[in-house]
Amino acid sequence: MLRRNRTTFTSIGLTALAAVSALALTACGSGAQGGSGGDGVKVGLITKTDTNPFFVKMKEGAEQAAKANGVELVSAAGKFDGDNAGQVTAIENMVNSGVKGILITPNDSKAIVPALEKARAKGVLVIALDSPTDPQDATDALFATDNVKAGELIGQYAKAAMAGKEAKIATLDLAPGVAVGVQRHQGFLRGFGVAEGDPSIVCMQDTGGDQAKGQTAMENCLQKSPDINVVYTINEPAALGAYTALKAKGLEKKVLVVSVDGGCTGTKAVKEGKIAATSQQYPLEMASQGVKAVADFAKSGKKASGYTDTGVTLITDAATTGVDSKDTAYGLEKCWG
Amino acid sequence: MTATPLPYDQLKGPTTVRRLLTTPTTGPLVALLLACVFFSLTTEQFLSGGNFSLIVQQVMVVGTLAIGQTLIILTAGIDLSCGAVMAFGSIVIAKTAAESGLPPLVAIALGLAVCAGFGLVNGLLVQLIPLPPFIVTLGMLNVAFALTHIYSAEQTITNLPGPLTALGETFPLGNTDITYGSLVTIALFLVFAYALSSTSWGRHVYALGNSPEAARLNGIRTSRLTIGLYTLAGAVYGIAALLLVSRTGVGDPQAGQTDNLDSITAVVLGGTSLFGGRGAVLGTFIGVLIVGVFRNGLQLMGVASIYQTLITGVLVILAVTVDQISRRKAR
């Protein structure tokens, strides 16, 4: 009996120790974040995940803007790309902690809508960053890249670079039903001047924007059609995966790879000639404009509205006539990640 | 009954204090209270009825899953498929009600039946072939995940009829709003706590988890009990599916992807042993609240969410360490 009781006390002690050490960790965490306090105005930033470099950069931009505007930034993220429930929870907690506005990159453009409506009903300004909600007016405003235009630019570029040669196109896409992926894909086709279902599109594969999956997708496309000479990729990780697959077959010089995003790794790959061109977007810009909009709302009560294009630039070192572009030196200066 | 499971059942002494100290739930409860005290001191908003109501709302889906998970872990099994089965159930409920025009209550019943069906198949494979629960439910995770995406055609289902989201609605209690779904979750926890601790069925479950062979020799029909437990767990996931739909207001094919691990986390934090036969469903409730309190409290403090993951990881390892050490000493 005595033995058992001692056991129990040990276990209670250990659990309490666990709790205490967890709290100690918490304290460290809050210390690390303590720099950006303001005069009580809080801005929430909710990204898709907190590990993707794009969102890391977005958060940096938001932190800088928070300091510059004298507001406090709180941030949260979904656990994985597509995690709606995690974002709903983050919204609720932020509204409860009294944020003035929420900036969100929705993981699911439709599923997030009811939670955003509840937040807006409590007077919180809600701004979508990077990608719109469905319907778009479920948020007060949208600060994002024009993804159709981003696709169009690389489509036009690829068309010009092919100089009339017969095209055999592979598209390495994102995932079914995700707006960003669909818009870039459609933009590319429009820029290239082909319609969906055109016989020149010989392979379409989903990559989830992941390098390893991009490689697998390209390998499979090459099995199906070894004569592919144009590859559209949803982002640069997918493009680099495609490059690895092409190189294994000795095709890397014969195939034109184009992409969207403008991350630093991707822009370097453009410089090294692995990717012919990429459409660069500006997450830092989205975040800083978003934070500023919330700060303005706190001061003047005026809400941001509508769609603000945060810009997109074609980056390539092999410029073609008729398509505006900047070189990789410019791209590396502005890249993220 | 020789295989009575919980230490406090063997104590002849009357005192409540002793009972409390020897329950595996006490450690987690102390941890939860400490966390609450800490967040009450560090943030203004933590200590309010509205905030507690919010935390319960936020944990109700994983909490309900964790009830089913507790049943299976008590038999020394594990269920990796629970989140995916729930996601499939939620799509079945949402799609049949919103698009195929079934009456909402029929759609809900169908969703529950589908989830229970998955549980039944899990149970049959584990018991009759037999296969390790880890493998069966890993396979079923993929089956349910794929079916969810095929059946939903990757589309989020919106415009759900009212009865599907009714449990997400609130009623006022004092100056706090409570969702009906939270009450459902709490009621489920109480029902299962009673059933496990105070019925012969519950004693059989613990006996099975301690030693299936001993349980069988004692006349427990272990095969039927196991299959029944997996099926019951499946039905509970069906209730979680309804709660999920009511909470988010949509049918979301991406839902539940990490909920299997989150439910296991809650069970372990609540002091239930992964090795079977030891633990309690109320501990699971405390486990799920620990996770919810940390997530909410850290958010209120303005700490980045990655710290929540860090802390949860540390807590889980410590909780299993506690279980192992106390087992070794008790032997």
XYZ file of C-alpha atoms in Angstrom:
668
model
C 0.000 0.000 0.000
C 2.779 2.359 0.963
C 4.630 1.462 -2.189
C 1.665 2.201 -4.323
C 1.106 5.553 -2.712
C 4.680 6.544 -3.207
C 4.325 5.570 -6.863
C 1.360 7.806 -7.194
C 3.100 10.734 -5.622
C 5.986 10.199 -8.010
C 3.639 10.247 -10.949
C 1.867 13.376 -9.754
C 5.235 14.986 -9.181
C 6.407 14.094 -12.665
C 3.252 15.361 -14.290
C 3.500 18.605 -12.381
C 7.130 18.856 -13.467
C 5.950 18.383 -17.024
C 3.487 21.212 -16.659
C 6.047 23.501 -15.083
C 8.637 22.881 -17.780
C 6.000 23.447 -20.425
C 5.169 26.774 -18.824
C 8.846 27.668 -18.725
C 8.962 27.049 -22.465
C 5.950 29.272 -22.861
C 7.672 32.056 -21.016
C 10.678 31.781 -23.361
C 8.330 31.911 -26.295
C 6.572 35.017 -25.123
C 9.882 36.685 -24.366
C 11.006 36.104 -27.926
C 7.870 37.767 -29.230
C 7.734 40.662 -26.848
C 9.363 43.291 -29.067
C 6.437 44.501 -31.076
C 4.078 45.858 -28.443
C 2.026 48.926 -29.326
C -0.676 51.116 -27.883
C -3.054 48.214 -27.497
C -4.030 47.713 -31.151
C -3.650 44.043 -32.050
C -3.434 42.628 -35.557
C -3.812 38.897 -36.167
C -2.040 37.058 -38.963
C -3.163 33.520 -39.845
C -1.127 31.727 -42.470
C -1.737 28.363 -44.129
C 1.177 26.743 -42.293
C 4.070 28.162 -40.301
C 6.827 26.224 -42.064
C 6.501 27.242 -45.737
C 9.108 29.958 -46.550
C 6.445 31.999 -48.341
C 4.500 32.366 -45.107
C 7.636 32.825 -43.035
C 8.424 35.827 -45.257
C 4.864 37.041 -45.023
C 5.120 36.957 -41.225
C 8.402 38.886 -41.341
C 6.753 41.548 -43.467
C 3.878 41.725 -41.007
C 6.238 42.060 -38.030
C 8.152 44.901 -39.663
C 4.938 46.665 -40.603
C 3.574 46.170 -37.076
C 6.616 47.940 -35.622
C 6.411 50.723 -38.184
C 2.712 51.289 -37.474
C 2.940 50.899 -33.706
C 0.612 47.912 -33.440
C 1.044 44.456 -31.915
C 1.144 41.398 -34.164
C -0.210 38.017 -33.058
C 0.188 35.116 -35.421
C -1.124 31.597 -35.884
C -1.171 28.995 -38.614
C -2.864 25.838 -39.776
C -1.037 22.588 -39.103
C -0.885 21.573 -42.742
C -1.854 22.988 -46.106
C -5.626 22.574 -46.142
C -6.190 22.602 -42.359
C -9.451 24.542 -42.050
C -10.329 23.600 -38.476
C -6.966 24.906 -37.237
C -7.601 28.269 -38.864
C -11.138 28.462 -37.453
C -9.728 27.906 -33.963
C -7.103 30.593 -34.528
C -9.757 33.083 -35.663
C -11.879 32.427 -32.569
C -8.937 32.811 -30.222
C -7.848 36.019 -31.895
C -11.307 37.550 -31.830
C -11.476 36.597 -28.166
C -8.141 38.254 -27.463
C -9.516 41.490 -28.905
C -7.761 41.899 -32.252
C -8.791 44.870 -34.361
C -8.266 43.026 -37.632
C -7.334 39.606 -38.993
C -5.155 38.928 -42.026
C -5.631 35.419 -43.356
C -4.370 33.223 -46.170
C -7.314 30.839 -46.308
C -6.517 27.124 -46.421
C -9.948 26.451 -47.845
C -11.589 29.358 -49.627
C -15.149 28.126 -48.957
C -14.870 26.341 -45.625
C -13.390 29.331 -43.811
C -16.300 31.630 -44.723
C -18.669 30.959 -41.761
C -15.863 31.582 -39.236
C -14.876 34.830 -40.966
C -18.492 35.980 -40.988
C -18.669 35.493 -37.218
C -15.487 37.530 -36.755
C -16.779 40.349 -38.967
C -20.066 40.360 -37.081
C -18.018 41.282 -34.000
C -16.559 44.291 -35.800
C -13.215 42.769 -36.727
C -11.728 43.888 -40.047
C -10.953 40.783 -42.115
C -8.470 40.891 -44.986
C -7.543 37.925 -47.173
C -3.917 37.754 -48.228
C -2.513 35.828 -51.196
C -5.719 34.054 -52.178
C -9.388 35.050 -52.100
C -12.240 33.468 -50.199
C -15.221 32.073 -52.074
C -17.255 34.282 -52.333
C -14.626 37.000 -52.341
C -16.813 39.448 -50.397
C -16.674 37.182 -47.326
C -13.682 39.370 -46.430
C -13.537 43.157 -46.307
C -10.574 43.285 -48.665
C -8.113 41.136 -50.588
C -4.403 41.882 -50.953
C -2.957 39.369 -53.382
C -1.020 38.545 -56.456
C -3.094 38.400 -59.617
C -2.483 34.696 -60.165
C -4.099 34.659 -63.592
C -1.689 37.391 -64.670
C 1.245 35.503 -63.112
C 0.321 32.487 -65.243
C -0.240 34.600 -68.336
C 3.228 36.146 -68.117
C 5.008 32.789 -68.160
C 2.600 31.537 -70.832
C 3.455 34.487 -73.087
C 7.131 34.030 -72.309
C 7.058 30.313 -73.175
C 5.174 31.007 -76.411
C 7.771 33.594 -77.455
C 10.713 31.412 -76.401
C 9.395 28.467 -78.434
C 9.556 30.714 -81.503
C 6.962 28.798 -83.497
C 8.282 25.305 -82.698
C 5.544 22.723 -82.172
C 4.838 22.563 -78.436
C 4.337 19.436 -76.346
C 3.248 20.773 -72.974
C 3.233 19.188 -69.516
C 1.477 21.039 -66.701
C 2.539 20.217 -63.155
C -0.369 21.595 -61.170
C -1.245 22.117 -57.506
C -4.291 20.095 -56.492
C -7.887 19.833 -57.708
C -10.156 22.666 -56.764
C -7.577 24.992 -55.187
C -8.089 28.477 -56.616
C -4.439 29.564 -56.795
C -3.493 26.485 -58.815
C -6.470 26.710 -61.145
C -5.886 30.422 -61.829
C -2.192 30.038 -62.606
C -2.883 27.039 -64.839
C -5.580 28.859 -66.754
C -3.452 31.998 -67.000
C -0.597 29.977 -68.451
C -2.819 28.416 -71.098
C -4.269 31.809 -71.987
C -0.805 33.371 -72.223
C 0.419 30.478 -74.353
C -2.657 30.796 -76.537
C -4.052 27.301 -76.141
C -7.368 26.141 -74.749
C -7.893 23.505 -72.069
C -7.957 20.102 -73.797
C -5.741 21.235 -76.669
C -3.798 18.252 -78.124
C -0.496 20.046 -77.453
C -1.106 19.521 -73.709
C 0.186 15.980 -73.408
C 0.382 15.541 -69.652
C -1.299 17.039 -66.567
C -0.274 15.988 -63.056
C -0.859 17.279 -59.526
C 2.178 17.965 -57.365
C 0.806 19.699 -54.284
C 3.591 22.225 -54.940
C 6.060 19.703 -53.553
C 9.502 19.056 -55.011
C 9.520 15.264 -54.601
C 6.022 14.975 -56.027
C 7.008 17.317 -58.862
C 9.853 14.967 -59.716
C 7.606 11.900 -59.683
C 5.022 13.706 -61.798
C 7.628 14.703 -64.390
C 9.058 11.182 -64.492
C 5.603 9.821 -65.189
C 4.909 12.479 -67.823
C 8.165 11.578 -69.588
C 7.207 7.908 -69.540
C 4.000 8.850 -71.257
C 5.402 11.429 -73.703
C 9.200 11.541 -74.007
C 8.949 14.448 -76.482
C 7.649 17.035 -73.957
C 9.395 20.370 -74.573
C 7.471 22.860 -72.411
C 6.784 22.352 -68.704
C 4.490 24.646 -66.751
C 4.906 24.274 -62.984
C 2.719 25.644 -60.202
C 5.747 26.778 -58.206
C 9.520 26.496 -58.111
C 9.796 23.435 -55.854
C 7.676 21.567 -58.442
C 9.895 23.063 -61.173
C 13.085 21.890 -59.455
C 11.573 18.424 -59.077
C 10.803 18.461 -62.799
C 14.366 19.592 -63.519
C 15.789 16.622 -61.586
C 13.618 14.242 -63.613
C 14.610 15.904 -66.884
C 18.293 15.855 -65.996
C 18.157 12.125 -65.246
C 17.046 11.648 -68.853
C 19.566 14.157 -70.234
C 16.714 16.428 -71.353
C 17.386 19.453 -69.151
C 18.741 21.588 -72.021
C 15.978 20.662 -74.453
C 12.957 21.397 -72.296
C 11.680 24.833 -71.318
C 10.557 24.963 -67.669
C 8.519 27.945 -66.471
C 7.146 28.605 -63.010
C 5.474 30.998 -60.594
C 6.415 32.260 -57.091
C 9.782 34.033 -57.018
C 11.225 32.435 -53.894
C 14.989 32.894 -53.424
C 15.802 29.241 -54.161
C 13.613 29.414 -57.239
C 15.087 32.693 -58.446
C 18.595 31.238 -58.038
C 17.453 28.282 -60.124
C 16.412 30.742 -62.819
C 19.882 32.305 -62.639
C 21.487 28.851 -62.953
C 19.335 28.124 -65.987
C 17.390 25.282 -64.390
C 14.183 27.251 -64.785
C 13.762 29.509 -67.840
C 11.479 32.089 -66.236
C 9.317 32.612 -63.188
C 6.583 35.045 -62.203
C 7.637 36.635 -58.932
C 5.092 37.600 -56.294
C 5.559 39.631 -53.139
C 4.282 38.134 -49.848
C 6.065 40.773 -47.787
C 4.095 43.443 -49.605
C 0.764 41.678 -48.988
C 1.467 41.456 -45.270
C 2.760 44.979 -44.773
C -0.138 46.541 -46.667
C -2.527 44.367 -44.662
C -1.078 45.415 -41.313
C -1.171 49.046 -42.362
C -4.826 48.720 -43.359
C -5.706 47.385 -39.903
C -3.692 50.141 -38.211
C -5.540 52.738 -40.305
C -8.852 51.124 -39.409
C -7.968 51.374 -35.717
C -7.149 55.067 -36.086
C -9.842 56.313 -38.429
C -12.488 53.584 -38.413
C -12.234 53.399 -42.194
C -12.242 49.854 -43.540
C -10.114 48.701 -46.451
C -12.161 47.190 -49.273
C -11.964 45.551 -52.670
C -9.004 43.900 -54.315
C -5.461 45.291 -54.175
C -3.001 43.798 -56.639
C 0.333 43.444 -54.847
C 2.148 43.026 -58.124
C 3.883 40.334 -60.137
C 7.087 40.514 -62.232
C 8.454 38.123 -64.831
C 12.018 37.162 -63.883
C 14.370 35.701 -66.512
C 17.917 36.123 -67.810
C 16.862 35.202 -71.318
C 14.420 37.995 -72.113
C 12.289 37.644 -75.204
C 10.830 40.452 -77.240
C 7.270 41.422 -76.545
C 7.176 40.261 -72.901
C 8.304 42.644 -70.161
C 10.741 41.081 -67.726
C 13.465 41.821 -65.173
C 16.720 39.909 -64.740
C 17.634 37.631 -61.831
C 19.704 40.356 -60.150
C 16.432 42.268 -59.650
C 14.642 39.040 -58.730
C 17.192 38.054 -56.077
C 16.919 41.473 -54.483
C 13.151 41.091 -54.115
C 12.889 37.362 -53.515
C 11.485 35.739 -50.382
C 12.366 32.638 -48.371
C -13.349 -10.591 -10.571
C -9.611 -11.001 -10.231
C -8.581 -8.661 -13.012
C -9.993 -5.473 -11.568
C -8.060 -2.765 -13.240
C -7.839 0.489 -11.359
C -5.740 0.680 -8.233
C -8.446 2.479 -6.307
C -10.811 -0.433 -6.830
C -8.476 -2.571 -4.777
C -8.194 -0.135 -1.927
C -10.423 -1.031 0.961
C -9.877 2.304 2.664
C -12.755 4.723 2.351
C -11.204 8.143 2.081
C -11.913 10.260 -0.940
C -8.483 11.816 -0.685
C -6.791 8.473 -1.101
C -9.003 7.623 -4.037
C -8.111 10.906 -5.660
C -4.406 10.476 -5.128
C -4.333 7.017 -6.632
C -6.371 7.771 -9.751
C -4.251 8.040 -12.891
C -6.286 11.129 -13.737
C -4.900 13.175 -10.852
C -1.535 14.027 -12.430
C -3.111 15.367 -15.635
C -5.660 17.298 -13.566
C -2.873 18.984 -11.603
C -1.137 19.857 -14.885
C -4.361 21.309 -16.294
C -4.981 23.415 -13.205
C -1.403 24.698 -13.211
C -1.734 25.701 -16.849
C -5.017 27.481 -16.095
C -3.483 29.366 -13.181
C -0.523 30.351 -15.337
C -2.654 31.677 -18.197
C -5.014 33.445 -15.787
C -2.035 35.324 -14.379
C -0.454 36.165 -17.717
C -3.475 37.197 -19.789
C -6.537 39.262 -19.034
C -8.960 37.366 -21.241
C -8.199 33.793 -20.191
C -10.238 33.717 -17.001
C -13.740 34.235 -18.330
C -16.774 32.069 -18.937
C -16.765 32.997 -22.598
C -13.215 31.819 -22.983
C -13.812 28.484 -21.240
C -16.895 27.919 -23.372
C -14.759 28.633 -26.429
C -12.090 26.136 -25.383
C -14.701 23.407 -24.939
C -16.162 24.223 -28.377
C -12.715 24.014 -29.889
C -11.897 20.632 -28.388
C -15.281 18.973 -28.806
C -14.488 17.270 -32.114
C -11.108 15.853 -31.130
C -12.506 15.167 -27.658
C -15.303 13.039 -29.062
C -12.868 11.179 -31.302
C -10.697 10.643 -28.248
C -13.565 8.853 -26.468
C -13.534 6.200 -29.187
C -9.755 6.192 -29.156
C -9.764 5.603 -25.381
C -11.980 2.538 -25.788
C -9.533 1.051 -28.266
C -6.377 2.007 -26.380
C -7.841 0.441 -23.222
C -7.697 -2.876 -25.116
C -3.998 -2.149 -25.887
C -5.013 -1.336 -29.460
C -4.692 1.919 -31.366
C -6.853 3.582 -34.000
C -5.076 5.570 -36.686
C -8.192 5.755 -38.831
C -10.446 7.811 -36.545
C -9.885 11.238 -38.154
C -10.273 9.892 -41.687
C -13.373 7.878 -40.786
C -14.869 10.996 -39.203
C -14.028 13.057 -42.316
C -15.767 10.491 -44.505
C -18.759 10.461 -42.179
C -18.962 14.248 -42.291
C -18.910 14.275 -46.083
C -21.602 11.582 -46.175
C -23.760 13.657 -43.826
C -23.170 16.941 -45.664
C -23.462 15.611 -49.176
C -26.520 13.420 -48.732
C -28.343 16.209 -46.926
C -27.252 19.190 -49.028
C -27.031 17.642 -52.481
C -28.870 14.329 -52.626
C -31.895 15.745 -50.845
C -32.166 13.194 -48.029
C -33.934 14.491 -44.922
C -31.238 15.813 -42.536
C -31.968 13.281 -39.815
C -31.682 10.404 -42.275
C -28.411 11.866 -43.555
C -27.079 12.061 -39.994
C -28.147 8.474 -39.269
C -26.474 7.369 -42.483
C -23.244 9.106 -41.496
C -23.288 7.439 -38.079
C -23.966 4.052 -39.678
C -21.126 4.460 -42.186
C -18.672 5.327 -39.401
C -19.881 2.421 -37.267
C -19.444 0.209 -40.327
C -15.791 1.230 -40.608
C -15.376 0.405 -36.921
C -17.006 -2.988 -37.426
C -14.629 -3.840 -40.281
C -11.653 -2.715 -38.169
C -12.865 -4.902 -35.304
C -13.453 -7.962 -37.487
C -9.974 -7.719 -39.020
C -8.305 -7.202 -35.645
C -10.166 -10.003 -33.940
C -10.894 -12.673 -36.514
C -7.846 -12.844 -38.801
C -6.207 -11.495 -36.506
C -4.166 -8.483 -37.615
C -2.390 -5.870 -35.468
C -4.670 -2.858 -34.839
C -1.886 -0.504 -35.966
C -1.832 -2.075 -39.427
C -5.578 -2.501 -39.835
C -6.326 1.084 -38.900
C -3.400 2.421 -40.945
C -4.912 0.714 -43.966
C -8.374 1.960 -43.066
C -6.994 5.497 -42.691
C -6.026 5.419 -46.357
C -9.264 3.773 -47.451
C -11.409 6.338 -45.648
C -9.195 9.243 -46.782
C -9.451 8.173 -50.413
C -13.202 7.551 -50.243
C -13.661 11.010 -48.725
C -11.862 12.644 -51.623
C -13.522 10.475 -54.279
C -17.015 10.925 -52.904
C -16.639 14.669 -52.348
C -14.856 15.169 -55.705
C -12.468 17.353 -53.654
C -15.221 19.930 -53.251
C -16.143 21.625 -50.007
C -19.886 21.269 -49.455
C -21.665 24.459 -48.422
C -25.281 25.542 -47.899
C -26.037 22.844 -45.366
C -29.604 22.524 -44.094
C -30.217 23.921 -40.607
C -30.471 20.684 -38.594
C -26.904 19.758 -39.586
C -25.476 22.861 -37.989
C -27.877 23.019 -35.033
C -25.298 21.597 -32.618
C -22.958 24.476 -33.485
C -25.508 27.024 -32.327
C -25.342 28.611 -28.919
C -27.612 29.256 -26.009
C -26.886 31.786 -23.265
C -25.933 30.657 -19.770
C -25.555 33.706 -17.581
C -23.485 35.995 -19.769
C -21.737 33.130 -21.557
C -22.736 31.438 -24.810
C -22.568 27.645 -24.823
C -22.888 25.501 -27.930
C -25.211 22.499 -27.892
C -22.355 20.449 -29.317
C -20.248 21.081 -26.225
C -23.055 19.616 -24.133
C -23.214 16.553 -26.377
C -19.478 16.008 -25.930
C -19.631 16.432 -22.166
C -22.648 14.105 -21.968
C -20.795 11.463 -23.979
C -17.819 11.690 -21.649
C -20.075 11.227 -18.624
C -21.932 8.281 -20.171
C -18.707 6.488 -21.074
C -17.106 7.333 -17.734
C -20.084 5.735 -15.977
C -20.185 2.730 -18.304
C -16.480 2.020 -17.940
C -16.236 2.485 -14.182
C -19.550 1.179 -12.930
C -20.893 -1.534 -15.234
C -19.808 -5.101 -15.788
C -19.184 -4.203 -19.406
C -16.609 -1.637 -18.240
C -14.893 -4.179 -15.999
C -14.731 -6.573 -18.911
C -13.078 -3.905 -21.073
C -10.346 -3.324 -18.473
C -9.906 -7.062 -17.990
C -9.528 -7.526 -21.733
C -6.911 -4.776 -21.854
C -4.919 -6.243 -18.954
C -4.798 -9.747 -20.345
C -7.049 -11.044 -23.110
C -6.194 -14.641 -22.183
C -7.052 -14.185 -18.508
C -10.243 -12.407 -19.497
C -11.243 -15.244 -21.790
C -10.531 -17.838 -19.090
C -12.731 -15.829 -16.770
C -15.603 -16.351 -19.126
C -15.601 -13.005 -20.906
C -16.525 -13.332 -24.558
C -13.450 -11.391 -25.649
C -13.994 -11.746 -29.378
C -17.467 -10.256 -29.282
C -16.336 -7.598 -26.820
C -13.449 -6.472 -29.059
C -15.520 -6.290 -32.229
C -18.214 -4.453 -30.295
C -15.687 -1.924 -28.975
C -14.335 -1.103 -32.430
C -17.875 -0.740 -33.776
C -18.872 1.467 -30.855
C -15.761 3.596 -31.387
C -16.773 3.966 -35.050
C -20.233 5.146 -34.038
C -18.643 7.699 -31.691
C -16.548 8.973 -34.633
C -19.856 9.401 -36.444
C -21.042 11.708 -33.657
C -17.726 13.581 -33.989
C -18.471 13.920 -37.713
C -21.780 15.594 -36.947
C -20.106 17.897 -34.413
C -17.456 18.791 -36.997
C -20.052 19.679 -39.606
C -21.999 21.742 -37.087
C -18.892 23.565 -35.893
C -17.492 24.620 -39.267
C -20.822 24.862 -41.097
C -19.445 23.044 -44.142
C -18.530 19.548 -45.326
C -14.758 19.721 -45.708
C -12.860 16.855 -47.381
C -9.578 18.120 -45.885
C -10.806 17.815 -42.314
C -9.426 15.518 -39.669
C -6.030 14.861 -41.203
C -4.103 15.131 -37.952
C -6.987 14.327 -35.639
C -5.925 10.687 -35.266
C -2.659 11.785 -33.665
C -4.390 14.571 -31.718
C -6.820 12.061 -30.227
C -3.980 9.728 -29.235
C -2.218 12.739 -27.683
C -5.320 13.524 -25.621
C -5.650 9.925 -24.427
C -1.986 9.732 -23.414
C -2.000 13.156 -21.713
C -5.069 11.987 -19.803
C -3.071 9.214 -18.192
C -4.439 6.248 -20.119
C -1.760 3.669 -20.797
C -0.914 2.791 -24.387
C -0.250 -0.712 -23.114
C -3.887 -1.285 -22.268
C -6.079 -1.900 -19.247
C -5.248 1.247 -17.341
C -6.749 4.704 -17.505
C -10.070 6.484 -17.636
C -12.185 8.357 -20.100
C -12.421 11.401 -17.821
C -8.631 11.545 -17.972
C -8.984 11.798 -21.727
C -11.306 14.766 -21.257
C -8.628 16.424 -19.130
C -6.008 15.523 -21.746
C -7.972 17.143 -24.514
C -8.562 20.218 -22.337
C -4.818 20.495 -21.650
C -4.167 20.768 -25.380
C -7.039 23.216 -25.842
C -5.980 25.396 -22.898
C -2.410 25.639 -24.138
C -3.479 26.524 -27.676
C -5.926 29.149 -26.470
C -3.673 30.530 -23.731
C -0.609 30.827 -25.939
C -2.701 32.562 -28.580
C -3.966 35.034 -25.998
C -0.372 35.652 -24.917
C 0.602 36.245 -28.517
C 3.002 33.292 -28.672
C 3.524 31.752 -32.108
C 1.612 28.524 -32.637
C 4.729 26.460 -33.225
C 5.398 26.649 -29.456
C 2.106 24.899 -28.874
C 3.379 21.982 -30.947
C 6.657 22.015 -29.035
C 4.948 21.976 -25.650
C 2.448 19.298 -26.639
C 5.326 17.096 -27.766
C 7.175 17.531 -24.483
C 4.028 16.856 -22.456
C 3.262 13.650 -24.357
C 6.730 12.236 -23.796
C 6.565 13.110 -20.102
C 3.118 11.580 -19.761
C 4.289 8.266 -21.209
C 7.366 8.415 -18.991
C 5.116 8.812 -15.960
C 3.063 5.824 -17.081
C 6.140 3.651 -17.551
C 7.771 4.611 -14.266
C 4.621 4.110 -12.235
C 4.046 0.743 -13.920
C 7.523 -0.445 -13.097
C 7.167 0.629 -9.467
C 3.746 -0.885 -9.102
C 4.998 -4.279 -10.225
